[in-house]
Amino acid sequence: MAAFGKHLARQLGFLERSVAAFDSGHHQEAIRIGTTVRVIFHDTRSSTSLLRHLNALNVLVRSEAPDRSRQDAQLAGKRILGEFSWSLAQFSLKGFLPCTDKSGPHRFIEAPQWWRETFAHMEGINYTRKAVVLWAVNKDGGAHVDDELVPEYEQLKSAGSFGSIEAPGGQTIPIEDAHLTFLRTMAFEVLNSPDLVAFTKS
């Protein structure tokens, strides 16, 4: 168990360095954030997540996404074409930015729920952390590169699909590469999950 705690500490160190690179302007570093998050959370028939190794599958992880069940109740199952909600990002005059406010509203949910949680809904598509991470890692250069990406992921990357930001002076700037912003927020969530970080000391 102690060995896996050391492996988790190493992965969190990778996240911290990727976050520093992203915040200094190297936004493509978010793809490597995805690779690290996959190592921590994702199980397959041929690979075992660090959380499973640590017997910590149900550890609490911070979520910046609002409680979707409450919003769903308010919407009564209705969906509006073009609706974009439950984002792991914030709109500001400076752009489409990741959530990084430690004092901001948040929840703590068990890791499997966090991994599969819908954090954004747009044009009838539900986006989960798991889906976006695996698209980035398995198809967009994190661990593998495909010549074709799934349409849902292409939509995340394309300019203007998630709207635009009105910059100072009235200039309108289309949002692009939203997936990188979302991945950066996932790193923030993981690094600010005390119960998860505690396993590095076990």
GROMACS .gro file of C-alpha atoms in nm:
model
  202
    1MET     CA    1   0.000   0.000   0.000
    2ALA     CA    2   0.283   0.242   0.087
    3ALA     CA    3   0.435   0.189  -0.257
    4PHE     CA    4   0.109   0.288  -0.425
    5GLY     CA    5   0.089   0.593  -0.202
    6LYS     CA    6   0.429   0.695  -0.338
    7HIS     CA    7   0.304   0.637  -0.692
    8LEU     CA    8   0.004   0.861  -0.621
    9ALA     CA    9   0.237   1.130  -0.483
   10ARG     CA   10   0.438   1.109  -0.805
   11GLN     CA   11   0.125   1.142  -1.020
   12LEU     CA   12   0.006   1.441  -0.819
   13GLY     CA   13   0.352   1.592  -0.871
   14PHE     CA   14   0.305   1.544  -1.246
   15LEU     CA   15  -0.029   1.724  -1.218
   16GLU     CA   16   0.124   2.016  -1.029
   17ARG     CA   17   0.394   2.061  -1.292
   18SER     CA   18   0.144   2.035  -1.577
   19VAL     CA   19  -0.075   2.294  -1.405
   20ALA     CA   20   0.223   2.530  -1.375
   21ALA     CA   21   0.299   2.485  -1.744
   22PHE     CA   22  -0.064   2.540  -1.843
   23ASP     CA   23  -0.092   2.853  -1.629
   24SER     CA   24   0.224   2.994  -1.786
   25GLY     CA   25   0.060   2.974  -2.129
   26HIS     CA   26   0.137   2.621  -2.249
   27HIS     CA   27  -0.228   2.516  -2.275
   28GLN     CA   28  -0.158   2.196  -2.468
   29GLU     CA   29  -0.007   2.065  -2.143
   30ALA     CA   30  -0.368   1.988  -2.050
   31ILE     CA   31  -0.344   1.673  -2.263
   32ARG     CA   32  -0.080   1.543  -2.022
   33ILE     CA   33  -0.312   1.635  -1.736
   34GLY     CA   34  -0.556   1.394  -1.894
   35THR     CA   35  -0.294   1.119  -1.903
   36THR     CA   36  -0.225   1.159  -1.531
   37VAL     CA   37  -0.594   1.167  -1.441
   38ARG     CA   38  -0.646   0.847  -1.638
   39VAL     CA   39  -0.371   0.671  -1.439
   40ILE     CA   40  -0.540   0.767  -1.113
   41PHE     CA   41  -0.904   0.694  -1.199
   42HIS     CA   42  -0.945   0.462  -1.497
   43ASP     CA   43  -0.971   0.083  -1.479
   44THR     CA   44  -0.970  -0.150  -1.779
   45ARG     CA   45  -0.931  -0.524  -1.827
   46SER     CA   46  -0.560  -0.474  -1.885
   47SER     CA   47  -0.476  -0.188  -1.647
   48THR     CA   48  -0.558  -0.103  -1.288
   49SER     CA   49  -0.614   0.247  -1.157
   50LEU     CA   50  -0.412   0.380  -0.866
   51LEU     CA   51  -0.734   0.420  -0.669
   52ARG     CA   52  -0.807   0.051  -0.704
   53HIS     CA   53  -0.452  -0.036  -0.602
   54LEU     CA   54  -0.501   0.184  -0.296
   55ASN     CA   55  -0.841   0.028  -0.219
   56ALA     CA   56  -0.975   0.383  -0.238
   57LEU     CA   57  -1.230   0.363  -0.516
   58ASN     CA   58  -1.486   0.555  -0.312
   59VAL     CA   59  -1.258   0.831  -0.189
   60LEU     CA   60  -1.418   1.176  -0.197
   61VAL     CA   61  -1.308   1.403  -0.482
   62ARG     CA   62  -1.386   1.771  -0.525
   63SER     CA   63  -1.635   1.860  -0.798
   64GLU     CA   64  -1.674   2.211  -0.935
   65ALA     CA   65  -1.984   2.105  -1.130
   66PRO     CA   66  -2.317   2.205  -0.975
   67ASP     CA   67  -2.547   1.928  -0.854
   68ARG     CA   68  -2.699   1.826  -1.184
   69SER     CA   69  -2.982   1.629  -1.023
   70ARG     CA   70  -3.121   1.953  -0.883
   71GLN     CA   71  -3.094   2.128  -1.217
   72ASP     CA   72  -3.256   1.832  -1.391
   73ALA     CA   73  -3.548   1.853  -1.150
   74GLN     CA   74  -3.590   2.220  -1.233
   75LEU     CA   75  -3.576   2.149  -1.608
   76ALA     CA   76  -3.821   1.859  -1.571
   77GLY     CA   77  -3.634   1.665  -1.840
   78LYS     CA   78  -3.648   1.947  -2.096
   79ARG     CA   79  -3.348   2.031  -2.312
   80ILE     CA   80  -3.295   2.343  -2.515
   81LEU     CA   81  -3.099   2.326  -2.840
   82GLY     CA   82  -2.769   2.499  -2.783
   83GLU     CA   83  -2.796   2.480  -2.407
   84PHE     CA   84  -2.458   2.483  -2.236
   85SER     CA   85  -2.451   2.422  -1.864
   86TRP     CA   86  -2.277   2.247  -1.574
   87SER     CA   87  -1.942   2.368  -1.696
   88LEU     CA   88  -1.600   2.316  -1.541
   89ALA     CA   89  -1.512   2.662  -1.664
   90GLN     CA   90  -1.596   3.025  -1.606
   91PHE     CA   91  -1.670   3.304  -1.847
   92SER     CA   92  -1.491   3.633  -1.792
   93LEU     CA   93  -1.356   3.928  -1.985
   94LYS     CA   94  -1.021   3.749  -1.983
   95GLY     CA   95  -1.159   3.445  -2.161
   96PHE     CA   96  -1.297   3.098  -2.103
   97LEU     CA   97  -1.109   3.006  -1.789
   98PRO     CA   98  -1.072   2.698  -1.568
   99CYS     CA   99  -1.223   2.697  -1.219
  100THR     CA  100  -0.939   2.749  -0.971
  101ASP     CA  101  -1.100   2.931  -0.678
  102LYS     CA  102  -1.045   2.720  -0.367
  103SER     CA  103  -1.315   2.914  -0.180
  104GLY     CA  104  -1.568   2.881  -0.462
  105PRO     CA  105  -1.882   2.665  -0.439
  106HIS     CA  106  -1.810   2.296  -0.476
  107ARG     CA  107  -1.911   1.948  -0.363
  108PHE     CA  108  -1.725   1.635  -0.262
  109ILE     CA  109  -1.845   1.317  -0.429
  110GLU     CA  110  -1.716   0.962  -0.447
  111ALA     CA  111  -1.453   0.894  -0.713
  112PRO     CA  112  -1.669   0.671  -0.942
  113GLN     CA  113  -1.941   0.938  -0.948
  114TRP     CA  114  -1.681   1.209  -1.012
  115TRP     CA  115  -1.526   1.013  -1.299
  116ARG     CA  116  -1.861   0.955  -1.469
  117GLU     CA  117  -2.031   1.283  -1.374
  118THR     CA  118  -2.182   1.490  -1.653
  119PHE     CA  119  -2.011   1.828  -1.618
  120ALA     CA  120  -2.139   1.988  -1.937
  121HIS     CA  121  -2.439   1.952  -2.164
  122MET     CA  122  -2.452   2.108  -2.509
  123GLU     CA  123  -2.646   2.043  -2.827
  124GLY     CA  124  -2.800   1.732  -2.675
  125ILE     CA  125  -2.462   1.585  -2.575
  126ASN     CA  126  -2.364   1.502  -2.218
  127TYR     CA  127  -1.992   1.538  -2.146
  128THR     CA  128  -1.832   1.341  -1.862
  129ARG     CA  129  -1.482   1.365  -1.722
  130LYS     CA  130  -1.418   1.005  -1.823
  131ALA     CA  131  -1.517   1.064  -2.185
  132VAL     CA  132  -1.314   1.384  -2.229
  133VAL     CA  133  -1.005   1.238  -2.060
  134LEU     CA  134  -1.013   0.919  -2.267
  135TRP     CA  135  -1.067   1.112  -2.592
  136ALA     CA  136  -0.770   1.335  -2.512
  137VAL     CA  137  -0.543   1.051  -2.402
  138ASN     CA  138  -0.640   0.770  -2.638
  139LYS     CA  139  -0.699   0.971  -2.955
  140ASP     CA  140  -0.548   1.320  -2.927
  141GLY     CA  141  -0.188   1.264  -2.825
  142GLY     CA  142  -0.190   1.186  -2.455
  143ALA     CA  143  -0.087   0.826  -2.521
  144HIS     CA  144  -0.209   0.762  -2.875
  145VAL     CA  145  -0.292   0.965  -3.185
  146ASP     CA  146  -0.579   0.888  -3.423
  147ASP     CA  147  -0.632   1.047  -3.762
  148GLU     CA  148  -1.002   1.089  -3.681
  149LEU     CA  149  -1.156   1.216  -3.359
  150VAL     CA  150  -1.510   1.149  -3.242
  151PRO     CA  151  -1.752   1.431  -3.336
  152GLU     CA  152  -1.833   1.509  -2.973
  153TYR     CA  153  -1.466   1.574  -2.902
  154GLU     CA  154  -1.422   1.773  -3.221
  155GLN     CA  155  -1.705   1.994  -3.100
  156LEU     CA  156  -1.520   2.064  -2.777
  157LYS     CA  157  -1.214   2.171  -2.974
  158SER     CA  158  -1.378   2.375  -3.249
  159ALA     CA  159  -1.387   2.755  -3.234
  160GLY     CA  160  -1.721   2.905  -3.142
  161SER     CA  161  -1.905   2.586  -3.057
  162PHE     CA  162  -1.925   2.687  -2.692
  163GLY     CA  163  -1.999   3.050  -2.767
  164SER     CA  164  -1.774   3.353  -2.754
  165ILE     CA  165  -1.622   3.604  -2.515
  166GLU     CA  166  -1.671   3.977  -2.557
  167ALA     CA  167  -1.328   4.124  -2.500
  168PRO     CA  168  -1.259   4.482  -2.392
  169GLY     CA  169  -1.322   4.715  -2.683
  170GLY     CA  170  -1.618   4.515  -2.808
  171GLN     CA  171  -1.417   4.248  -2.989
  172THR     CA  172  -1.587   3.908  -2.993
  173ILE     CA  173  -1.353   3.612  -2.952
  174PRO     CA  174  -1.487   3.262  -3.024
  175ILE     CA  175  -1.417   3.006  -2.753
  176GLU     CA  176  -1.196   2.726  -2.880
  177ASP     CA  177  -1.015   2.431  -2.726
  178ALA     CA  178  -1.269   2.413  -2.445
  179HIS     CA  179  -1.143   2.061  -2.367
  180LEU     CA  180  -0.811   2.204  -2.246
  181THR     CA  181  -0.988   2.435  -2.002
  182PHE     CA  182  -1.199   2.148  -1.872
  183LEU     CA  183  -0.893   1.927  -1.821
  184ARG     CA  184  -0.717   2.206  -1.628
  185THR     CA  185  -1.016   2.227  -1.393
  186MET     CA  186  -1.004   1.851  -1.340
  187ALA     CA  187  -0.645   1.889  -1.221
  188PHE     CA  188  -0.758   2.159  -0.979
  189GLU     CA  189  -1.030   1.931  -0.845
  190VAL     CA  190  -0.795   1.639  -0.791
  191LEU     CA  191  -0.522   1.847  -0.627
  192ASN     CA  192  -0.778   2.001  -0.392
  193SER     CA  193  -0.927   1.674  -0.269
  194PRO     CA  194  -0.785   1.629   0.084
  195ASP     CA  195  -0.905   1.270   0.129
  196LEU     CA  196  -0.734   1.170  -0.194
  197VAL     CA  197  -0.412   1.355  -0.118
  198ALA     CA  198  -0.403   1.186   0.224
  199PHE     CA  199  -0.328   0.854   0.055
  200THR     CA  200   0.015   0.988  -0.042
  201LYS     CA  201   0.104   0.974   0.328
  202SER     CA  202  -0.025   0.621   0.391
   0.00000   0.00000   0.00000
